[in-house]
Short mmCIF file of C-alpha atoms and ligand atoms in Angstrom, two decimals:
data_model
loop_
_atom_site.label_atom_id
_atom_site.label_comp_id
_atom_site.label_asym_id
_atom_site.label_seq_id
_atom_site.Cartn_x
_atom_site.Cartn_y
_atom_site.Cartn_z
CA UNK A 234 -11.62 31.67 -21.67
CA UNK A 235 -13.50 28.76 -20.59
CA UNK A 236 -11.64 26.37 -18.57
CA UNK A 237 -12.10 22.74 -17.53
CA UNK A 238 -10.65 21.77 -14.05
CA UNK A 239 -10.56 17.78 -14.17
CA UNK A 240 -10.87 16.66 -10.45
CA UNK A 241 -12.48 18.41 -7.16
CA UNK A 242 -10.26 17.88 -4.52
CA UNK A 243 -8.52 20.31 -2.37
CA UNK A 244 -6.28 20.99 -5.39
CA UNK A 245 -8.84 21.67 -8.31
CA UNK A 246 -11.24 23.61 -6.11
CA UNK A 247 -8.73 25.99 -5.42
CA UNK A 248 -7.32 26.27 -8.73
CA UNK A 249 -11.02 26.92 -10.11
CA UNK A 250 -11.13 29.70 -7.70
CA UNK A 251 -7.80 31.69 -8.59
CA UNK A 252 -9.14 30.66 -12.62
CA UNK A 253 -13.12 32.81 -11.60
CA UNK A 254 -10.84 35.92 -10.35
CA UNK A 255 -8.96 35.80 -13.32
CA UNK A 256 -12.55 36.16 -14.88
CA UNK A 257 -12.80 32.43 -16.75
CA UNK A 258 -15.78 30.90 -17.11
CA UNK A 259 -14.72 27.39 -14.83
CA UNK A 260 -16.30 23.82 -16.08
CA UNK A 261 -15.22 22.07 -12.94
CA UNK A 262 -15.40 18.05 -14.38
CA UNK A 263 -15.67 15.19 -11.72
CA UNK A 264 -17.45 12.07 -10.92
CA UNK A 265 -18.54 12.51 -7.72
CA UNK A 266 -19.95 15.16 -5.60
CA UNK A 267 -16.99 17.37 -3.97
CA UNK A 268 -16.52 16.57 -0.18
CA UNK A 269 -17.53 13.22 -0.14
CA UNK A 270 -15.26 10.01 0.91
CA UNK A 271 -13.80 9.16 -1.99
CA UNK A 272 -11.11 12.07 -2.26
CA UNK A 273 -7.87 12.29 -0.35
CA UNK A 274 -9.05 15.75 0.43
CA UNK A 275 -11.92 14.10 2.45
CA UNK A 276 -10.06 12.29 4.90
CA UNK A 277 -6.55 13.54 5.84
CA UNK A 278 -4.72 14.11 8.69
CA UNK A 279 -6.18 17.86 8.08
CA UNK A 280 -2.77 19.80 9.30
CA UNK A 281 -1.78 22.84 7.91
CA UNK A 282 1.52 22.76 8.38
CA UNK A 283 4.17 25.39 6.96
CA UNK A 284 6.99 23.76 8.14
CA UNK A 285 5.79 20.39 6.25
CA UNK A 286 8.97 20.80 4.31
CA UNK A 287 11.09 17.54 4.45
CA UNK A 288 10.49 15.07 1.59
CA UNK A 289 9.54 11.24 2.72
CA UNK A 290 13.06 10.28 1.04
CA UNK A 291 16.27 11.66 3.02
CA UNK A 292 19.63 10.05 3.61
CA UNK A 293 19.99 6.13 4.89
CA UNK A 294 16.15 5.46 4.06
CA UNK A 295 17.08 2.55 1.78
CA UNK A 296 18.14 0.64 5.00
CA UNK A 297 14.97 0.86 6.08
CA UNK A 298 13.33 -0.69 2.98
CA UNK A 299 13.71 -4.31 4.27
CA UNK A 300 11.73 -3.30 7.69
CA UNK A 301 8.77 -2.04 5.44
CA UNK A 302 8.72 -4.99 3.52
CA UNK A 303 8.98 -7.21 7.13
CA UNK A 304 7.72 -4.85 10.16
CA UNK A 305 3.65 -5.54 9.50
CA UNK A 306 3.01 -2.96 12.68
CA UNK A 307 5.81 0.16 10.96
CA UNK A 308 4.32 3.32 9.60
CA UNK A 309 5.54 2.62 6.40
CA UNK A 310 4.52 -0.67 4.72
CA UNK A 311 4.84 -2.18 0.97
CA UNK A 312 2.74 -5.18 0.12
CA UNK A 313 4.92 -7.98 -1.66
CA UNK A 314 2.78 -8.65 -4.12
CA UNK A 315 2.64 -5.20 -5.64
CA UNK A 316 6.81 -4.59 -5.29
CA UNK A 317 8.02 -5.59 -9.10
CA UNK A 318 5.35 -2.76 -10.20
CA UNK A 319 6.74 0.05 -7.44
CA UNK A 320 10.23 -1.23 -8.10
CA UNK A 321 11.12 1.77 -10.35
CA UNK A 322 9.35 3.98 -8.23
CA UNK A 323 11.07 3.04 -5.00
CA UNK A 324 14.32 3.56 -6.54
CA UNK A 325 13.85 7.18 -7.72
CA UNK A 326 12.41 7.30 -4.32
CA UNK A 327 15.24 6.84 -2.37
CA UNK A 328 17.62 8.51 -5.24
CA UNK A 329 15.77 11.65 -4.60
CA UNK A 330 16.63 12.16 -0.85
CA UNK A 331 20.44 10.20 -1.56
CA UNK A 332 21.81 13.56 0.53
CA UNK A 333 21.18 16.26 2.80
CA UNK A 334 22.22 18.26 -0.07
CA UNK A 335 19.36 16.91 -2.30
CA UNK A 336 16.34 17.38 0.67
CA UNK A 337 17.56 21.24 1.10
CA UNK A 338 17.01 21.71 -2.41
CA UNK A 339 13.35 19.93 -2.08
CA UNK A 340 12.47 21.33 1.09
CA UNK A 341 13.34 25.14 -0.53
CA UNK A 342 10.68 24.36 -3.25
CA UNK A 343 8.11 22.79 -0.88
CA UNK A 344 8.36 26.00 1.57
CA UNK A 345 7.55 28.19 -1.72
CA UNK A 346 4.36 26.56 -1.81
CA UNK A 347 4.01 26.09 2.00
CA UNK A 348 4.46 29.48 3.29
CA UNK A 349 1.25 31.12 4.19
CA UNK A 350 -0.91 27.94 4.30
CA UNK A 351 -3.10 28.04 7.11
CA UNK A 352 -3.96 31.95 6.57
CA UNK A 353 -4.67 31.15 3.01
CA UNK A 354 -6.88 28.85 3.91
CA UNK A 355 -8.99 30.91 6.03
CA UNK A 356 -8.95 33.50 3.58
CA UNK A 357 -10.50 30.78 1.70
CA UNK A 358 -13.17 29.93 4.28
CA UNK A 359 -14.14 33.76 4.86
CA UNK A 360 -15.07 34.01 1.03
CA UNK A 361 -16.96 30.94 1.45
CA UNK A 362 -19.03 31.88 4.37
CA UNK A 363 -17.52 29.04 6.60
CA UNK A 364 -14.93 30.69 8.65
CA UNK A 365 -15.48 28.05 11.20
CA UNK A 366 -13.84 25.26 9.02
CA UNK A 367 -9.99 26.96 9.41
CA UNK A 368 -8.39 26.71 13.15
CA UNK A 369 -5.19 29.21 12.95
CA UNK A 370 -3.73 27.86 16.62
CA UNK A 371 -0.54 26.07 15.51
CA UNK A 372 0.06 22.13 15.77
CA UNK A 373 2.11 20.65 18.05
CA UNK A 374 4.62 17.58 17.79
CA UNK A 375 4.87 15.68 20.78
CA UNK A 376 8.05 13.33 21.83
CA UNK A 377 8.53 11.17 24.86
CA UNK A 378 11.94 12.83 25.46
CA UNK A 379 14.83 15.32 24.56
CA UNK A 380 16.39 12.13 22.56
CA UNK A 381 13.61 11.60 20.38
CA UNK A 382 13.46 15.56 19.69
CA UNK A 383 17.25 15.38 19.30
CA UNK A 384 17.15 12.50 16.59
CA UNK A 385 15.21 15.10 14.71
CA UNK A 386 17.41 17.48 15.13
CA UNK A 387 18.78 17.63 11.21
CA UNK A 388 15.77 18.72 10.19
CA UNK A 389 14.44 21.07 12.73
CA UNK A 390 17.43 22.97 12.05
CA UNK A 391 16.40 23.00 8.13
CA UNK A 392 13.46 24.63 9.25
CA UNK A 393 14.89 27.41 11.22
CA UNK A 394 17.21 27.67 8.33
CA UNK A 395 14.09 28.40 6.29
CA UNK A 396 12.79 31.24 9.07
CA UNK A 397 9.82 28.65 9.86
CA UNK A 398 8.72 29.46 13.42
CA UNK A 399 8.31 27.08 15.57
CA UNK A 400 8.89 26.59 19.68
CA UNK A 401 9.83 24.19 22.21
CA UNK A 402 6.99 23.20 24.78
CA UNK A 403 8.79 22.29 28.01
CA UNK A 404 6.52 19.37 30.43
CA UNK A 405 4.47 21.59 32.73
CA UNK A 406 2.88 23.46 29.60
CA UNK A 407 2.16 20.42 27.02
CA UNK A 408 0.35 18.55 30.24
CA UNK A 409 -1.28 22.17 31.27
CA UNK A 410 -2.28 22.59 27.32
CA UNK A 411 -3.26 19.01 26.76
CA UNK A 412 -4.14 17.18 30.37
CA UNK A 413 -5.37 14.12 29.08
CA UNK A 414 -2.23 13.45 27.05
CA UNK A 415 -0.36 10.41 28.44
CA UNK A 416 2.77 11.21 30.66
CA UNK A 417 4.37 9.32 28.25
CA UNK A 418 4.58 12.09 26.18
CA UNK A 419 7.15 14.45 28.29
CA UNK A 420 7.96 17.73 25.53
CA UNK A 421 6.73 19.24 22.36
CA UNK A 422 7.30 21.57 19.76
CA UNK A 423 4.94 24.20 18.62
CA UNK A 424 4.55 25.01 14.73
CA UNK A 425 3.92 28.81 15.56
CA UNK A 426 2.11 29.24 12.07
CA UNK A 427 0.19 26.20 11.35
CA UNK A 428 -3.08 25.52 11.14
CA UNK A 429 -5.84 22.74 10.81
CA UNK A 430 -8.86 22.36 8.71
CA UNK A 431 -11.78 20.97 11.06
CA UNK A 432 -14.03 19.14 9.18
CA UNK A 433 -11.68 18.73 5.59
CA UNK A 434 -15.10 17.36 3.66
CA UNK A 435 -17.30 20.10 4.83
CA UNK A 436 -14.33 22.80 3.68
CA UNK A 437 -14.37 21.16 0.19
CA UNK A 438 -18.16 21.36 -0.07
CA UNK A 439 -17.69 24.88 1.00
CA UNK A 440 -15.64 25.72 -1.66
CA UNK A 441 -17.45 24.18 -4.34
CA UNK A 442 -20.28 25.90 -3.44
CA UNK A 443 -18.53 29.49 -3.66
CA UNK A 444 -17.37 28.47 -6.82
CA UNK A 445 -20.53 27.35 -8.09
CA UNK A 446 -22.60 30.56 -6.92
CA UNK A 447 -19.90 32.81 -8.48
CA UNK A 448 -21.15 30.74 -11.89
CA UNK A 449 -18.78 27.27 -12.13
CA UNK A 450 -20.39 24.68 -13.41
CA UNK A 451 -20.23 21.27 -12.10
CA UNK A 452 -20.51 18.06 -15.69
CA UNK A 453 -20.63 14.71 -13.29
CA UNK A 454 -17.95 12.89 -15.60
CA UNK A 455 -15.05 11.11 -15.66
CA UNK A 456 -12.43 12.69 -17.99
CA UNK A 457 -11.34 10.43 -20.18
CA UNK A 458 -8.66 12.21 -22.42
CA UNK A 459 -8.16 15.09 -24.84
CA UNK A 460 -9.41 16.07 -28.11
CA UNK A 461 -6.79 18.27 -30.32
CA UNK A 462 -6.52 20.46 -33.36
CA UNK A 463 -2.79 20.36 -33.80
CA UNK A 464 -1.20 21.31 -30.75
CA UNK A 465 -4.26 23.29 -29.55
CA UNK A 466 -6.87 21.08 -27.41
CA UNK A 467 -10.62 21.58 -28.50
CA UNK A 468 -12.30 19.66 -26.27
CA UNK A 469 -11.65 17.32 -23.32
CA UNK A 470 -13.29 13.64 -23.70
CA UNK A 471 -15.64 12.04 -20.65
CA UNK A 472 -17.40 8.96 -20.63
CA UNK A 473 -20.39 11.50 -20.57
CA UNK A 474 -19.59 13.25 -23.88
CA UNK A 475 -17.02 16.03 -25.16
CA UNK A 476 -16.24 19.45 -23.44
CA UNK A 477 -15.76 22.14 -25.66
CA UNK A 478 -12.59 23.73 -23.49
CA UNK A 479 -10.13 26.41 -24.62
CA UNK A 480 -8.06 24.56 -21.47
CA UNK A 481 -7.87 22.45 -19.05
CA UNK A 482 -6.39 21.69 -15.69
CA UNK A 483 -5.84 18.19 -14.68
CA UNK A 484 -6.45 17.78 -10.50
CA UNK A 485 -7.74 14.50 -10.75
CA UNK A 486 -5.55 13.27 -7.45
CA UNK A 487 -3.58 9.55 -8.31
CA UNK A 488 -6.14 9.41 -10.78
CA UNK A 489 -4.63 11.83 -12.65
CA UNK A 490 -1.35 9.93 -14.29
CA UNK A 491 -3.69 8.42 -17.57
CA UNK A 492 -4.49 11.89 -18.36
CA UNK A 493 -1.55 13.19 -18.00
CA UNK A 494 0.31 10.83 -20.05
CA UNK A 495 -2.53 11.68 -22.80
CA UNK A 496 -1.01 15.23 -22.07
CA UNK A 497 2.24 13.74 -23.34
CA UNK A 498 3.96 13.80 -19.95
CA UNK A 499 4.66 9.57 -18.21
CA UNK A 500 4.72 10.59 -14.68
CA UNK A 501 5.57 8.08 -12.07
CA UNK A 502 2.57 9.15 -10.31
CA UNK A 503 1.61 6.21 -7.48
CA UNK A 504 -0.80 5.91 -4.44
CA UNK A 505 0.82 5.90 -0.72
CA UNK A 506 -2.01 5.15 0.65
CA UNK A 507 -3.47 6.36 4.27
CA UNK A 508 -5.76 5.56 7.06
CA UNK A 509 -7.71 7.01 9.47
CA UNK A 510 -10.06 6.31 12.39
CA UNK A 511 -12.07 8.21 14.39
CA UNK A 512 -13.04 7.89 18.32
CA UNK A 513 -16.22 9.67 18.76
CA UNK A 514 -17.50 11.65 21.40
CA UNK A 515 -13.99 11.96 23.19
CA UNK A 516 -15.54 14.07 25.37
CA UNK A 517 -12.81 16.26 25.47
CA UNK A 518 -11.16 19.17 22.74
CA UNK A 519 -7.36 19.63 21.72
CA UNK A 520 -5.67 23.20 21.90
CA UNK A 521 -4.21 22.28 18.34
CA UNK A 522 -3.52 19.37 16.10
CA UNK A 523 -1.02 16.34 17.32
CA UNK A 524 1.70 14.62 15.91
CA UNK A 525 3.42 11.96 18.23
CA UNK A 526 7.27 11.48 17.25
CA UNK A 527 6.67 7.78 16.86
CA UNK A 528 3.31 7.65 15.06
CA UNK A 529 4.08 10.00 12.38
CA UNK A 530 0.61 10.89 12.35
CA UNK A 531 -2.04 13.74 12.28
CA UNK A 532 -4.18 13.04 16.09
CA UNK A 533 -7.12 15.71 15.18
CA UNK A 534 -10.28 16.84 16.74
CA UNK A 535 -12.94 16.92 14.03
CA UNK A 536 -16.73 17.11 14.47
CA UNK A 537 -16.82 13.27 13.91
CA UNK A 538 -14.31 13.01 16.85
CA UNK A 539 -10.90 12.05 17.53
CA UNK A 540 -9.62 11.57 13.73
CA UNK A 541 -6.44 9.58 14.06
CA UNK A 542 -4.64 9.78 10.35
CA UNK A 543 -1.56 8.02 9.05
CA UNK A 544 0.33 5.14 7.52
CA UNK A 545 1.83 4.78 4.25
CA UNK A 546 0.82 1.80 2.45
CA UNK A 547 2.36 1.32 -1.25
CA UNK A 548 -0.04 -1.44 -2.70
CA UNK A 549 -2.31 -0.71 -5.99
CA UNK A 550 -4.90 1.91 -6.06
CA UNK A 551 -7.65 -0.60 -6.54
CA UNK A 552 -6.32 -3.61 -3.63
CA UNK A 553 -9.27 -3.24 -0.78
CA UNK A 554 -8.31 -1.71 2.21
CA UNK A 555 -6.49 -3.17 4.61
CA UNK A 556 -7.89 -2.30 8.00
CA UNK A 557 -5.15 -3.83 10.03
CA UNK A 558 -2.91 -0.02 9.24
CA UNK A 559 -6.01 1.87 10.67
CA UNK A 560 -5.95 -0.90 13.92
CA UNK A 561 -2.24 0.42 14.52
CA UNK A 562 -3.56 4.37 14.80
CA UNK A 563 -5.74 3.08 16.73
CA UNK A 564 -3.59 1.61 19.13
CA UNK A 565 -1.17 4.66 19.40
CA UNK A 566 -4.75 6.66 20.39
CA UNK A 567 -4.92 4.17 23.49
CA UNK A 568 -1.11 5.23 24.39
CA UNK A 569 -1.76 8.53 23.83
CA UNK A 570 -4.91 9.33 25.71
CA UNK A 571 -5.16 6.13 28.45
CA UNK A 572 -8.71 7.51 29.47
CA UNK A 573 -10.33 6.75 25.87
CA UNK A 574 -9.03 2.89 26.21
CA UNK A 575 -12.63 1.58 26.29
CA UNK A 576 -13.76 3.96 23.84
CA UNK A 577 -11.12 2.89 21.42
CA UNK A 578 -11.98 -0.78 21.87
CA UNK A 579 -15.73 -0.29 20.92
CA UNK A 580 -14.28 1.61 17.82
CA UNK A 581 -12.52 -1.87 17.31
CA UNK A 582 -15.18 -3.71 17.66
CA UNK A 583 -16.79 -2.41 14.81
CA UNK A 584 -13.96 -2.40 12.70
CA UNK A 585 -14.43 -1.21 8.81
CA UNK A 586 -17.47 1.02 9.49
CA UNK A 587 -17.71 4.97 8.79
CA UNK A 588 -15.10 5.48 11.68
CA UNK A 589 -12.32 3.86 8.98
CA UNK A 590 -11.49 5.42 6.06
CA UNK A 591 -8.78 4.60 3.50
CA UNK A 592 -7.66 7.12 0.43
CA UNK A 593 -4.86 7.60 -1.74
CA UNK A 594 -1.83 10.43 -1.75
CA UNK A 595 -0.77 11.33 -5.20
CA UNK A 596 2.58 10.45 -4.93
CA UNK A 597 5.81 11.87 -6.90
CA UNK A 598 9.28 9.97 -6.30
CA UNK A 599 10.49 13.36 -5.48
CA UNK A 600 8.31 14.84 -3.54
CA UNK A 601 7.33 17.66 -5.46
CA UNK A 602 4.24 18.03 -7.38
CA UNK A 603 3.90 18.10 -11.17
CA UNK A 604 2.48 22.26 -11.57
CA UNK A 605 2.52 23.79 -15.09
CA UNK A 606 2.03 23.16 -19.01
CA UNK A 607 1.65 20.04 -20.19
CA UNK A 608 4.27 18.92 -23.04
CA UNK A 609 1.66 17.64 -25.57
CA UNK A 610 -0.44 21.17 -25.87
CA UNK A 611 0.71 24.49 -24.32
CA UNK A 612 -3.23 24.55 -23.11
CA UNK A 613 -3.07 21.49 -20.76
CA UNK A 614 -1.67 22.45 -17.33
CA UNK A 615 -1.01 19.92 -14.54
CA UNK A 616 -1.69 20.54 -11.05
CA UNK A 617 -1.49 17.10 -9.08
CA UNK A 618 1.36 14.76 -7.19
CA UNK A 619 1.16 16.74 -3.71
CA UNK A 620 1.76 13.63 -2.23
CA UNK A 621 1.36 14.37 1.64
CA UNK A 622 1.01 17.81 1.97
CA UNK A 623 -1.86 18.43 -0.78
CA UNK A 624 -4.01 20.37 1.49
CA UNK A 625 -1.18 22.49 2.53
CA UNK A 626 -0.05 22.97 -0.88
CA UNK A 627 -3.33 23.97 -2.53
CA UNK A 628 -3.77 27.65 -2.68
CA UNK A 629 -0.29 28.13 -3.60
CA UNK A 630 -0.83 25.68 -6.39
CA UNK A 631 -4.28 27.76 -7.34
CA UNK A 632 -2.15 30.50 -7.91
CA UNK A 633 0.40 29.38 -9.91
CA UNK A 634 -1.77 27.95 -11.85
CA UNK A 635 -3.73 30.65 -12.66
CA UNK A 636 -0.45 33.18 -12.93
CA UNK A 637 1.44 30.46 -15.76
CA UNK A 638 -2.52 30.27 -17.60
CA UNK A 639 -2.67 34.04 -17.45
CA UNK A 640 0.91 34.47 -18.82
CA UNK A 641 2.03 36.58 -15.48
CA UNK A 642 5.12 36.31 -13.25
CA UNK A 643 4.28 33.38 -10.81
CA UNK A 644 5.21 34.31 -7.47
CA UNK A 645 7.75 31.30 -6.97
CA UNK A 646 9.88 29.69 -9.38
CA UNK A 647 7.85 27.17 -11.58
CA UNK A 648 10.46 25.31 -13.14
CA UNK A 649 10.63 22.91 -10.32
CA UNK A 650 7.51 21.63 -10.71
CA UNK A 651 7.34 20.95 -14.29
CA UNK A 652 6.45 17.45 -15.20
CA UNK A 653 9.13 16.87 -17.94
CA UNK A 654 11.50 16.37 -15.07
CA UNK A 655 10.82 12.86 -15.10
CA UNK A 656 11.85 13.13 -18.60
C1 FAD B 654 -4.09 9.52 5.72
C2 FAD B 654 -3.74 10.82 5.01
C3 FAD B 654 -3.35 11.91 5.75
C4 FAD B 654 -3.03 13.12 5.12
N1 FAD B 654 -2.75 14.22 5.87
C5 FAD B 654 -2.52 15.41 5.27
C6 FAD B 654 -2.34 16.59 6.05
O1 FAD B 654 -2.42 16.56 7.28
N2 FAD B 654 -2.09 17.76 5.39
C7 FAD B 654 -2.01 17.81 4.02
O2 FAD B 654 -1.75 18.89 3.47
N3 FAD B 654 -2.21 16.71 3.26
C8 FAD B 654 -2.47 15.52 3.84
N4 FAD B 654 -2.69 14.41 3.09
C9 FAD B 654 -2.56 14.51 1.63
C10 FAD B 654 -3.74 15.21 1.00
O3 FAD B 654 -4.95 14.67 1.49
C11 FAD B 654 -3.67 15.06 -0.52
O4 FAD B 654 -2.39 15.46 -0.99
C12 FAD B 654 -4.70 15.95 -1.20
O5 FAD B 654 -5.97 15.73 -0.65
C13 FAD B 654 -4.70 15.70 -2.71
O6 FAD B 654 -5.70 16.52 -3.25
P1 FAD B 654 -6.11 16.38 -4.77
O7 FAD B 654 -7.15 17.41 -5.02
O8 FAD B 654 -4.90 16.36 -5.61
O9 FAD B 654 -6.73 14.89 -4.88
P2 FAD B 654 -8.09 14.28 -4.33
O10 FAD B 654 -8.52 14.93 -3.08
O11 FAD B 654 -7.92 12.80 -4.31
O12 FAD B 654 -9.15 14.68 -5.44
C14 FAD B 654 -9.09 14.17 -6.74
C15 FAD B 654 -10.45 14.31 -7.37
O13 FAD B 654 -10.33 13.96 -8.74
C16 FAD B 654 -11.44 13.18 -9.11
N5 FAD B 654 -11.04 12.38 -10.26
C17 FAD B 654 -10.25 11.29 -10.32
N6 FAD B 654 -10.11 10.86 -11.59
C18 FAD B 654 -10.83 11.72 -12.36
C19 FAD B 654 -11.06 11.82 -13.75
N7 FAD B 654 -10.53 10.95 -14.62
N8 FAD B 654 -11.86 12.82 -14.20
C20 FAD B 654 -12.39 13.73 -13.34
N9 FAD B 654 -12.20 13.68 -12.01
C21 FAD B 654 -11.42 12.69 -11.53
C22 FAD B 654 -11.78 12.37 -7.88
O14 FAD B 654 -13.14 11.96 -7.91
C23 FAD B 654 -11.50 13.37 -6.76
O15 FAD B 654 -12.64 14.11 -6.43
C24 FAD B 654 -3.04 13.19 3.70
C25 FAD B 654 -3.46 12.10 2.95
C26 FAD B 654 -3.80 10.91 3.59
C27 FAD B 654 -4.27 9.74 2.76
#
């Protein structure tokens, strides 16, 4: 069959790689060059993180909506102006994680596609000649103390409840492992089996270059919609001409909810939009990827340097960046690692340059991602919405893909991620 994957993230990379084994012929369909800024899959907090299993909704978060709206320094901001058009997406938002109940439901069906993420991944980067590009070495939170680890204690235990492995790092070893790590910073824990991609861009143009050599081809077009004969598509649309298709994939990231509603399916599919900065030449390395308890956010070593990646911002896709959210990583950097305080204020200095980066998480209410047929053709299969944990999520999403397109038993239950859910 010949196949057209709309989008080349993280997400439709993969998937055109499980569709080449199945032996498709793979028209991967996308604007721009794989790899480059203007994906999510370029500049993320690049952990690979099995235990990334809790939804952003859980229990008591509508209290906290008024400090979004007021707290302009949080890690979770909505702009005012954009709030009457996330209204209904806010409240199935916090309806989704109303109880404990409801997030160990979600964070079952996250883990299915979670599992084996990082050694997926370098799999991945084996076939593609760029082992390099996949660190297997776990990821560490760090907390200032035993309360702060203890306030996260709920969902810790849903992990362990889930056989995720993961281990406490007592003081002596997280200042041993990481010496330039503020003493502010007094305990960790260890995700056992994560992992990190090191240069996220690079590992995308790696990918699309294995699937290219094993005979992809690449039309530099936007997809604009579907052509049918019936229910049966013929051809998808592009502002570059029609694709003759037998199916097609859509991976196009947020920009994916037109299409799919052309695919019969109105997903509440918005951008939480994300930050990152990066402190070159930090002139040291990390033993594995960071998350401080208070940041919420992915402290990386990346070729570029110190890659600093967080913040949720709801606003619209198209509102300019706001560079103020990447200021605030910046400043938990200084408290983090006191010896790159100058560093960090040249970095400021030249604030909105290639160091800052903005893109946009394809965001479900739910936290779930929209995987499977499409309800206007049976040859239209969605594989988008991973939200935060896209990069995580993609080989598992690859598969399924490819198992529900080739009409075999997928190796998780894919009734979860159907679209018509959102009904
Ligand atoms: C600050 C930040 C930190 C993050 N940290 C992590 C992390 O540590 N771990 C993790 O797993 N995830 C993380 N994420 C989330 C992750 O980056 C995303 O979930 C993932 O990259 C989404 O991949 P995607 O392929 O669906 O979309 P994208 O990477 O956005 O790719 C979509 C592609 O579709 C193309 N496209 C758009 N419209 C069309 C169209 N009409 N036709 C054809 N092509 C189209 C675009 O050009 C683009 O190339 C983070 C995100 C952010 C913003």
């Amino acid at each position: 069959m010949t196949i057209a994957v709309l989008g080349a993230g993280i997400v439709g990379l993969c998937t055109a790689l499980e569709l080449q084994r199945d032996g498709h012929a793979v028209i991967i369909v996308d604007p721009d060059e794989p790899g480059v800024r203007q994906a999510a899959s370029y500049g993320n907090g690049t952990w690979l993180n099995p235990g990334s299993v809790l939804p952003m909704s859980t229990p008591g978060l509508w209290k906290q909506v008024p400090g979004f709206l007021l707290d302009p320094d949080g890690p979770f901001i909505i702009r005012w102006r954009y709030l009457p058009a996330l209204a209904g997406w806010l409240m199935r938002f916090v309806l989704a994680g109303r109880t404990w109940q409801q997030v160990e439901i979600c964070a079952t069906r996250r883990y299915e596609l979670n599992r084996n993420t990082a050694q997926d991944h370098a799999a991945l980067a084996t076939e593609a000649g760029r082992p390099d590009l996949i660190r297997c070495n776990g990821l560490m939170f760090v907390y200032p103390d035993q309360a702060a680890i203890d306030a996260e204690r709920q969902s810790w235990q849903l992990r362990q409840n889930l056989g995720i492995r993961f281990r406490k790092i007592e003081t002596a070893e997280l200042h041993k492992r990481v010496p330039e790590l503020s003493t502010a910073y007094s305990l960790g824990m260890q995700m056992e089996d994560g992992g990190q991609v090191v240069d996220p861009g690079a590992y995308c143009n790696a990918l699309y270059q294995l699937a290219i050599r094993r005979g992809a081809t690449h039309k530099t077009a936007r997809a604009t919609g579907f052509s049918f004969n019936g229910n049966r598509l013929t051809a998808v649309m592009t502002d570059a001409g029609a694709i003759p298709c037998d199916r097609a994939v859509i991976a196009a990231g947020v920009g994916s909810r037109d299409l799919a509603r052309q695919a019969g399916d109105k997903v509440p599919l918005i951008s939480e939009r994300g930050y990152h900065v990066v402190i070159p030449n930090p002139g040291f390395d990390l033993p594995a990827g960071l998350m401080p308890s208070d940041g919420k956010m992915g402290v990386v070593m990346t070729p570029q340097g110190l890659r600093l990646a967080g913040q949720v911002e709801l606003a619209s896709v198209s509102a300019a960046p706001n560079w103020r959210r990447a200021l605030i990583l910046l400043n938990y950097g200084r408290r983090m690692f006191p010896a790159l305080a100058a560093k960090a204020d040249a970095v400021e200095e030249d604030v909105g340059s290639q160091n800052y980066w903005m893109g946009h998480r394809p965001s479900t209410p739910d936290g779930l991602p929209c995987i499977g047929p499409a309800s206007r053709s049976p040859d239209i299969f969605h594989a988008f919405g991973h939200g935060h944990v896209g990069m995580i999520q993609a080989p598992a999403t690859g598969r399924l893909v490819a198992a529900l397109i080739a009409g075999r038993q997928p190796a998780c239950d894919a009734t979860a991620f159907v679209a018509r859910r959102f009904g």
